Amino acid sequence: MTRREESGDGERRPPVHVAFVMDGNGRWATQRGLPRLAGHREGIANVEKIAVALKKRGVRYMTIYMFSTENWRRPKDEVDGIFDLLGEWLKRTVPGLIEQGVGIRHYGRPDRLPAELILALQEASVSSASDDFVLGLALDYGGRTESVDALRRVVAASPGEKQIDEAAIAGELYTAGVPDPDLIVRPGGELRLSNYLLWQAAYAELYFSRVLWPDFDEVELDRTLKAFDERHRRFGGL
């Protein structure tokens, strides 16, 4: 039984929250004989296009895996270049997104990111009070690190008193207050989560695309949403 048949009204209902792994930027550039940073530039530019497309389709939350805790292992010049591109994008593109009712959130550890990038993220988050559509940027993000940080905060809040259960931990995640993703999409051909939203992914549908992220367009997006629509989500039931 598909989700449309389940609803009984024949209408396609979009997922509430779609999360993406921003994968394939470097390979996109290499295939074209370009420096890797050219691929990162195209990949970052594509975030706006997909966010706007999702908003038009009735999705309310998008989270994008932009820089992981493991990405620090890359060459320093590439890491610095990615942060420069992100800073430029936040200053140039985010104001227009905010005008369209897109709220910006940062998920991840802020202490290792460049001060200018953190300031730009904070300004974008403060300026975008709208929750009409929330674009979450996972920067210096790791699912295991997030779980450890959340558990530490639960214990520190009321040592020996506060009950440690799923609700308490969920309330201290970087994504606290945001519904878990219904759908996690990984472009680029790889078939793994790579330490992304491990707690939140418990009942997410997974979709793997061979299209590299810079080429992930509305056609591929609609193909992805159609595949989601055809699945029957049981959540442990029948």
PDB file of C-alpha atoms in Angstrom:
ATOM      1  CA  MET A   1       0.000   0.000   0.000  1.00  0.00           C
ATOM      2  CA  THR A   2       1.404   3.406  -0.937  1.00  0.00           C
ATOM      3  CA  ARG A   3       1.169   6.554   1.159  1.00  0.00           C
ATOM      4  CA  ARG A   4      -1.387   7.945  -1.304  1.00  0.00           C
ATOM      5  CA  GLU A   5      -3.586   4.844  -1.010  1.00  0.00           C
ATOM      6  CA  GLU A   6      -3.209   5.003   2.763  1.00  0.00           C
ATOM      7  CA  SER A   7      -4.475   8.589   2.885  1.00  0.00           C
ATOM      8  CA  GLY A   8      -7.643   7.588   1.069  1.00  0.00           C
ATOM      9  CA  ASP A   9      -7.949  10.892  -0.754  1.00  0.00           C
ATOM     10  CA  GLY A  10      -5.700  10.225  -3.735  1.00  0.00           C
ATOM     11  CA  GLU A  11      -3.584  13.267  -2.921  1.00  0.00           C
ATOM     12  CA  ARG A  12       0.193  13.130  -2.800  1.00  0.00           C
ATOM     13  CA  ARG A  13       1.339  14.414   0.577  1.00  0.00           C
ATOM     14  CA  PRO A  14       4.901  15.704   0.724  1.00  0.00           C
ATOM     15  CA  PRO A  15       7.254  14.779   3.537  1.00  0.00           C
ATOM     16  CA  VAL A  16       7.470  17.363   6.307  1.00  0.00           C
ATOM     17  CA  HIS A  17      11.261  17.218   6.581  1.00  0.00           C
ATOM     18  CA  VAL A  18      13.768  16.231   3.897  1.00  0.00           C
ATOM     19  CA  ALA A  19      17.474  15.966   4.714  1.00  0.00           C
ATOM     20  CA  PHE A  20      20.284  15.811   2.180  1.00  0.00           C
ATOM     21  CA  VAL A  21      23.909  14.724   2.165  1.00  0.00           C
ATOM     22  CA  MET A  22      25.661  17.274  -0.046  1.00  0.00           C
ATOM     23  CA  ASP A  23      27.845  14.708  -1.823  1.00  0.00           C
ATOM     24  CA  GLY A  24      29.694  14.702  -5.119  1.00  0.00           C
ATOM     25  CA  ASN A  25      30.955  18.294  -5.354  1.00  0.00           C
ATOM     26  CA  GLY A  26      34.609  17.325  -5.715  1.00  0.00           C
ATOM     27  CA  ARG A  27      33.890  14.594  -8.256  1.00  0.00           C
ATOM     28  CA  TRP A  28      31.683  16.983 -10.241  1.00  0.00           C
ATOM     29  CA  ALA A  29      34.636  19.369 -10.579  1.00  0.00           C
ATOM     30  CA  THR A  30      37.185  16.633 -11.328  1.00  0.00           C
ATOM     31  CA  GLN A  31      35.029  15.249 -14.134  1.00  0.00           C
ATOM     32  CA  ARG A  32      35.143  18.697 -15.758  1.00  0.00           C
ATOM     33  CA  GLY A  33      38.849  19.295 -15.218  1.00  0.00           C
ATOM     34  CA  LEU A  34      38.119  22.010 -12.653  1.00  0.00           C
ATOM     35  CA  PRO A  35      39.571  22.589  -9.179  1.00  0.00           C
ATOM     36  CA  ARG A  36      37.590  20.922  -6.397  1.00  0.00           C
ATOM     37  CA  LEU A  37      36.533  24.279  -4.994  1.00  0.00           C
ATOM     38  CA  ALA A  38      34.637  24.957  -8.227  1.00  0.00           C
ATOM     39  CA  GLY A  39      32.515  21.937  -7.385  1.00  0.00           C
ATOM     40  CA  HIS A  40      31.954  23.149  -3.851  1.00  0.00           C
ATOM     41  CA  ARG A  41      30.862  26.516  -5.221  1.00  0.00           C
ATOM     42  CA  GLU A  42      28.302  24.850  -7.494  1.00  0.00           C
ATOM     43  CA  GLY A  43      27.137  22.602  -4.695  1.00  0.00           C
ATOM     44  CA  ILE A  44      26.571  25.465  -2.282  1.00  0.00           C
ATOM     45  CA  ALA A  45      24.713  27.430  -4.970  1.00  0.00           C
ATOM     46  CA  ASN A  46      22.408  24.449  -5.501  1.00  0.00           C
ATOM     47  CA  VAL A  47      21.188  24.567  -1.878  1.00  0.00           C
ATOM     48  CA  GLU A  48      19.060  27.637  -2.595  1.00  0.00           C
ATOM     49  CA  LYS A  49      17.488  26.062  -5.690  1.00  0.00           C
ATOM     50  CA  ILE A  50      16.469  22.885  -3.894  1.00  0.00           C
ATOM     51  CA  ALA A  51      15.267  24.749  -0.796  1.00  0.00           C
ATOM     52  CA  VAL A  52      12.984  26.959  -2.891  1.00  0.00           C
ATOM     53  CA  ALA A  53      11.746  23.941  -4.857  1.00  0.00           C
ATOM     54  CA  LEU A  54      10.939  22.016  -1.673  1.00  0.00           C
ATOM     55  CA  LYS A  55       9.113  24.984  -0.175  1.00  0.00           C
ATOM     56  CA  LYS A  56       6.947  25.238  -3.290  1.00  0.00           C
ATOM     57  CA  ARG A  57       6.110  21.553  -2.947  1.00  0.00           C
ATOM     58  CA  GLY A  58       4.863  21.924   0.601  1.00  0.00           C
ATOM     59  CA  VAL A  59       7.881  20.627   2.514  1.00  0.00           C
ATOM     60  CA  ARG A  60       8.533  22.609   5.709  1.00  0.00           C
ATOM     61  CA  TYR A  61      12.045  21.561   6.746  1.00  0.00           C
ATOM     62  CA  MET A  62      15.239  20.926   4.797  1.00  0.00           C
ATOM     63  CA  THR A  63      18.531  19.964   6.398  1.00  0.00           C
ATOM     64  CA  ILE A  64      21.756  19.810   4.402  1.00  0.00           C
ATOM     65  CA  TYR A  65      24.996  18.076   5.440  1.00  0.00           C
ATOM     66  CA  MET A  66      27.517  20.732   4.413  1.00  0.00           C
ATOM     67  CA  PHE A  67      30.621  19.951   6.490  1.00  0.00           C
ATOM     68  CA  SER A  68      31.116  16.956   8.763  1.00  0.00           C
ATOM     69  CA  THR A  69      33.336  16.457  11.803  1.00  0.00           C
ATOM     70  CA  GLU A  70      35.379  14.132   9.568  1.00  0.00           C
ATOM     71  CA  ASN A  71      35.849  16.731   6.808  1.00  0.00           C
ATOM     72  CA  TRP A  72      38.594  18.397   8.861  1.00  0.00           C
ATOM     73  CA  ARG A  73      40.866  15.631   7.541  1.00  0.00           C
ATOM     74  CA  ARG A  74      40.805  17.224   4.090  1.00  0.00           C
ATOM     75  CA  PRO A  75      43.664  19.488   2.918  1.00  0.00           C
ATOM     76  CA  LYS A  76      43.689  22.811   4.775  1.00  0.00           C
ATOM     77  CA  ASP A  77      43.394  24.886   1.607  1.00  0.00           C
ATOM     78  CA  GLU A  78      40.228  22.994   0.617  1.00  0.00           C
ATOM     79  CA  VAL A  79      38.710  23.377   4.096  1.00  0.00           C
ATOM     80  CA  ASP A  80      39.538  27.098   4.183  1.00  0.00           C
ATOM     81  CA  GLY A  81      38.117  27.499   0.692  1.00  0.00           C
ATOM     82  CA  ILE A  82      34.848  25.790   1.659  1.00  0.00           C
ATOM     83  CA  PHE A  83      34.444  28.102   4.651  1.00  0.00           C
ATOM     84  CA  ASP A  84      35.141  31.159   2.493  1.00  0.00           C
ATOM     85  CA  LEU A  85      32.506  30.021   0.000  1.00  0.00           C
ATOM     86  CA  LEU A  86      29.995  29.405   2.783  1.00  0.00           C
ATOM     87  CA  GLY A  87      30.626  32.847   4.241  1.00  0.00           C
ATOM     88  CA  GLU A  88      30.110  34.485   0.853  1.00  0.00           C
ATOM     89  CA  TRP A  89      26.925  32.489   0.288  1.00  0.00           C
ATOM     90  CA  LEU A  90      25.487  33.443   3.669  1.00  0.00           C
ATOM     91  CA  LYS A  91      26.051  37.130   2.987  1.00  0.00           C
ATOM     92  CA  ARG A  92      24.931  37.117  -0.655  1.00  0.00           C
ATOM     93  CA  THR A  93      22.136  34.552  -0.864  1.00  0.00           C
ATOM     94  CA  VAL A  94      20.593  34.117   2.572  1.00  0.00           C
ATOM     95  CA  PRO A  95      18.972  37.600   2.725  1.00  0.00           C
ATOM     96  CA  GLY A  96      16.941  36.698  -0.370  1.00  0.00           C
ATOM     97  CA  LEU A  97      15.942  33.363   1.162  1.00  0.00           C
ATOM     98  CA  ILE A  98      14.828  35.121   4.341  1.00  0.00           C
ATOM     99  CA  GLU A  99      12.617  37.433   2.255  1.00  0.00           C
ATOM    100  CA  GLN A 100      10.937  34.299   0.882  1.00  0.00           C
ATOM    101  CA  GLY A 101      10.109  33.062   4.381  1.00  0.00           C
ATOM    102  CA  VAL A 102      13.068  30.719   4.827  1.00  0.00           C
ATOM    103  CA  GLY A 103      14.499  30.471   8.344  1.00  0.00           C
ATOM    104  CA  ILE A 104      18.167  29.526   8.797  1.00  0.00           C
ATOM    105  CA  ARG A 105      19.460  27.250  11.557  1.00  0.00           C
ATOM    106  CA  HIS A 106      22.932  25.903  12.316  1.00  0.00           C
ATOM    107  CA  TYR A 107      23.324  22.331  13.551  1.00  0.00           C
ATOM    108  CA  GLY A 108      26.764  21.382  14.821  1.00  0.00           C
ATOM    109  CA  ARG A 109      29.620  22.486  17.033  1.00  0.00           C
ATOM    110  CA  PRO A 110      30.502  26.178  16.617  1.00  0.00           C
ATOM    111  CA  ASP A 111      33.820  26.275  18.493  1.00  0.00           C
ATOM    112  CA  ARG A 112      36.091  25.120  15.643  1.00  0.00           C
ATOM    113  CA  LEU A 113      34.501  27.112  12.824  1.00  0.00           C
ATOM    114  CA  PRO A 114      36.050  30.444  11.742  1.00  0.00           C
ATOM    115  CA  ALA A 115      34.797  33.390  13.803  1.00  0.00           C
ATOM    116  CA  GLU A 116      33.525  35.247  10.725  1.00  0.00           C
ATOM    117  CA  LEU A 117      31.516  32.216   9.605  1.00  0.00           C
ATOM    118  CA  ILE A 118      29.985  31.786  13.058  1.00  0.00           C
ATOM    119  CA  LEU A 119      29.012  35.463  13.103  1.00  0.00           C
ATOM    120  CA  ALA A 120      27.387  35.129   9.675  1.00  0.00           C
ATOM    121  CA  LEU A 121      25.472  32.043  10.827  1.00  0.00           C
ATOM    122  CA  GLN A 122      24.286  33.813  13.975  1.00  0.00           C
ATOM    123  CA  GLU A 123      23.154  36.868  12.035  1.00  0.00           C
ATOM    124  CA  ALA A 124      21.293  34.700   9.534  1.00  0.00           C
ATOM    125  CA  SER A 125      19.577  32.755  12.323  1.00  0.00           C
ATOM    126  CA  VAL A 126      18.528  35.886  14.212  1.00  0.00           C
ATOM    127  CA  SER A 127      17.296  37.615  11.044  1.00  0.00           C
ATOM    128  CA  SER A 128      15.197  34.650   9.951  1.00  0.00           C
ATOM    129  CA  ALA A 129      12.567  34.312  12.643  1.00  0.00           C
ATOM    130  CA  SER A 130      10.087  32.733  10.217  1.00  0.00           C
ATOM    131  CA  ASP A 131       9.343  29.048  10.676  1.00  0.00           C
ATOM    132  CA  ASP A 132       7.370  28.834   7.428  1.00  0.00           C
ATOM    133  CA  PHE A 133      10.308  26.863   6.018  1.00  0.00           C
ATOM    134  CA  VAL A 134      13.425  26.000   8.012  1.00  0.00           C
ATOM    135  CA  LEU A 135      16.737  25.401   6.258  1.00  0.00           C
ATOM    136  CA  GLY A 136      19.136  23.653   8.621  1.00  0.00           C
ATOM    137  CA  LEU A 137      22.853  23.870   7.834  1.00  0.00           C
ATOM    138  CA  ALA A 138      24.815  20.970   9.338  1.00  0.00           C
ATOM    139  CA  LEU A 139      28.311  22.426   9.744  1.00  0.00           C
ATOM    140  CA  ASP A 140      31.013  20.715  11.788  1.00  0.00           C
ATOM    141  CA  TYR A 141      28.289  18.182  12.395  1.00  0.00           C
ATOM    142  CA  GLY A 142      28.602  14.538  13.375  1.00  0.00           C
ATOM    143  CA  GLY A 143      25.798  12.287  14.539  1.00  0.00           C
ATOM    144  CA  ARG A 144      27.851  10.546  17.221  1.00  0.00           C
ATOM    145  CA  THR A 145      29.240  13.840  18.517  1.00  0.00           C
ATOM    146  CA  GLU A 146      25.715  15.239  18.653  1.00  0.00           C
ATOM    147  CA  SER A 147      24.513  12.306  20.765  1.00  0.00           C
ATOM    148  CA  VAL A 148      27.460  12.631  23.163  1.00  0.00           C
ATOM    149  CA  ASP A 149      26.928  16.387  23.525  1.00  0.00           C
ATOM    150  CA  ALA A 150      23.205  15.880  24.142  1.00  0.00           C
ATOM    151  CA  LEU A 151      23.771  13.257  26.829  1.00  0.00           C
ATOM    152  CA  ARG A 152      26.329  15.455  28.566  1.00  0.00           C
ATOM    153  CA  ARG A 153      23.842  18.338  28.658  1.00  0.00           C
ATOM    154  CA  VAL A 154      21.096  16.113  30.064  1.00  0.00           C
ATOM    155  CA  VAL A 155      23.363  14.892  32.865  1.00  0.00           C
ATOM    156  CA  ALA A 156      24.748  18.365  33.593  1.00  0.00           C
ATOM    157  CA  ALA A 157      21.286  19.955  33.774  1.00  0.00           C
ATOM    158  CA  SER A 158      20.164  17.987  36.823  1.00  0.00           C
ATOM    159  CA  PRO A 159      22.800  15.486  37.932  1.00  0.00           C
ATOM    160  CA  GLY A 160      21.244  12.557  39.705  1.00  0.00           C
ATOM    161  CA  GLU A 161      17.722  13.910  39.289  1.00  0.00           C
ATOM    162  CA  LYS A 162      16.699  14.289  35.654  1.00  0.00           C
ATOM    163  CA  GLN A 163      15.519  11.097  34.033  1.00  0.00           C
ATOM    164  CA  ILE A 164      17.625  10.064  31.063  1.00  0.00           C
ATOM    165  CA  ASP A 165      15.198   8.879  28.421  1.00  0.00           C
ATOM    166  CA  GLU A 166      14.601   9.406  24.707  1.00  0.00           C
ATOM    167  CA  ALA A 167      12.632  12.619  25.219  1.00  0.00           C
ATOM    168  CA  ALA A 168      15.354  14.152  27.399  1.00  0.00           C
ATOM    169  CA  ILE A 169      18.092  13.346  24.890  1.00  0.00           C
ATOM    170  CA  ALA A 170      16.016  14.493  21.901  1.00  0.00           C
ATOM    171  CA  GLY A 171      15.456  17.806  23.665  1.00  0.00           C
ATOM    172  CA  GLU A 172      19.197  18.431  23.801  1.00  0.00           C
ATOM    173  CA  LEU A 173      20.103  17.496  20.225  1.00  0.00           C
ATOM    174  CA  TYR A 174      21.364  20.227  17.884  1.00  0.00           C
ATOM    175  CA  THR A 175      18.044  19.801  16.051  1.00  0.00           C
ATOM    176  CA  ALA A 176      15.850  20.058  19.168  1.00  0.00           C
ATOM    177  CA  GLY A 177      12.391  21.328  18.254  1.00  0.00           C
ATOM    178  CA  VAL A 178      12.681  20.195  14.625  1.00  0.00           C
ATOM    179  CA  PRO A 179      10.772  17.056  13.577  1.00  0.00           C
ATOM    180  CA  ASP A 180      12.887  14.086  12.593  1.00  0.00           C
ATOM    181  CA  PRO A 181      13.413  13.770   8.838  1.00  0.00           C
ATOM    182  CA  ASP A 182      10.854  11.745   6.941  1.00  0.00           C
ATOM    183  CA  LEU A 183      13.296  11.316   4.077  1.00  0.00           C
ATOM    184  CA  ILE A 184      17.096  11.362   3.892  1.00  0.00           C
ATOM    185  CA  VAL A 185      18.527  11.751   0.406  1.00  0.00           C
ATOM    186  CA  ARG A 186      22.113  11.014  -0.559  1.00  0.00           C
ATOM    187  CA  PRO A 187      23.135  12.039  -4.086  1.00  0.00           C
ATOM    188  CA  GLY A 188      26.476  10.960  -5.532  1.00  0.00           C
ATOM    189  CA  GLY A 189      26.082   7.196  -5.636  1.00  0.00           C
ATOM    190  CA  GLU A 190      27.339   6.301  -2.141  1.00  0.00           C
ATOM    191  CA  LEU A 191      25.126   4.029  -0.028  1.00  0.00           C
ATOM    192  CA  ARG A 192      25.705   5.101   3.568  1.00  0.00           C
ATOM    193  CA  LEU A 193      24.711   7.790   6.077  1.00  0.00           C
ATOM    194  CA  SER A 194      28.271   8.830   6.980  1.00  0.00           C
ATOM    195  CA  ASN A 195      27.504   9.805  10.591  1.00  0.00           C
ATOM    196  CA  TYR A 196      24.573  11.995   9.579  1.00  0.00           C
ATOM    197  CA  LEU A 197      21.469  12.448  11.756  1.00  0.00           C
ATOM    198  CA  LEU A 198      21.976   9.028  13.338  1.00  0.00           C
ATOM    199  CA  TRP A 199      19.476   9.568  16.154  1.00  0.00           C
ATOM    200  CA  GLN A 200      16.946  11.351  13.949  1.00  0.00           C
ATOM    201  CA  ALA A 201      17.177   8.767  11.142  1.00  0.00           C
ATOM    202  CA  ALA A 202      15.558   5.988  13.201  1.00  0.00           C
ATOM    203  CA  TYR A 203      12.442   5.849  10.986  1.00  0.00           C
ATOM    204  CA  ALA A 204      13.492   7.987   8.039  1.00  0.00           C
ATOM    205  CA  GLU A 205      13.078   6.672   4.523  1.00  0.00           C
ATOM    206  CA  LEU A 206      16.399   6.568   2.666  1.00  0.00           C
ATOM    207  CA  TYR A 207      16.881   7.442  -0.993  1.00  0.00           C
ATOM    208  CA  PHE A 208      20.192   7.112  -2.829  1.00  0.00           C
ATOM    209  CA  SER A 209      20.719   8.887  -6.138  1.00  0.00           C
ATOM    210  CA  ARG A 210      23.593   8.545  -8.591  1.00  0.00           C
ATOM    211  CA  VAL A 211      23.247  12.215  -9.550  1.00  0.00           C
ATOM    212  CA  LEU A 212      26.034  14.354  -8.083  1.00  0.00           C
ATOM    213  CA  TRP A 213      24.765  17.096  -5.795  1.00  0.00           C
ATOM    214  CA  PRO A 214      25.596  20.063  -8.113  1.00  0.00           C
ATOM    215  CA  ASP A 215      23.452  18.376 -10.797  1.00  0.00           C
ATOM    216  CA  PHE A 216      20.613  17.424  -8.438  1.00  0.00           C
ATOM    217  CA  ASP A 217      17.778  19.424  -9.996  1.00  0.00           C
ATOM    218  CA  GLU A 218      13.986  19.611  -9.771  1.00  0.00           C
ATOM    219  CA  VAL A 219      13.581  16.628 -12.093  1.00  0.00           C
ATOM    220  CA  GLU A 220      15.640  14.447  -9.759  1.00  0.00           C
ATOM    221  CA  LEU A 221      13.902  15.984  -6.763  1.00  0.00           C
ATOM    222  CA  ASP A 222      10.479  15.039  -8.108  1.00  0.00           C
ATOM    223  CA  ARG A 223      11.731  11.535  -8.849  1.00  0.00           C
ATOM    224  CA  THR A 224      12.888  11.316  -5.238  1.00  0.00           C
ATOM    225  CA  LEU A 225       9.607  12.606  -3.813  1.00  0.00           C
ATOM    226  CA  LYS A 226       7.655  10.202  -6.031  1.00  0.00           C
ATOM    227  CA  ALA A 227       9.674   7.275  -4.667  1.00  0.00           C
ATOM    228  CA  PHE A 228       8.919   8.459  -1.132  1.00  0.00           C
ATOM    229  CA  ASP A 229       5.236   8.791  -1.935  1.00  0.00           C
ATOM    230  CA  GLU A 230       5.113   5.176  -3.093  1.00  0.00           C
ATOM    231  CA  ARG A 231       6.470   3.754   0.148  1.00  0.00           C
ATOM    232  CA  HIS A 232       4.413   2.413   3.035  1.00  0.00           C
ATOM    233  CA  ARG A 233       5.810   3.644   6.371  1.00  0.00           C
ATOM    234  CA  ARG A 234       4.979   1.156   9.121  1.00  0.00           C
ATOM    235  CA  PHE A 235       6.947   2.567  12.085  1.00  0.00           C
ATOM    236  CA  GLY A 236       7.270  -0.935  13.490  1.00  0.00           C
ATOM    237  CA  GLY A 237       3.632  -1.866  12.789  1.00  0.00           C
ATOM    238  CA  LEU A 238       2.024  -3.928  10.057  1.00  0.00           C
TER     239      LEU A 238
END
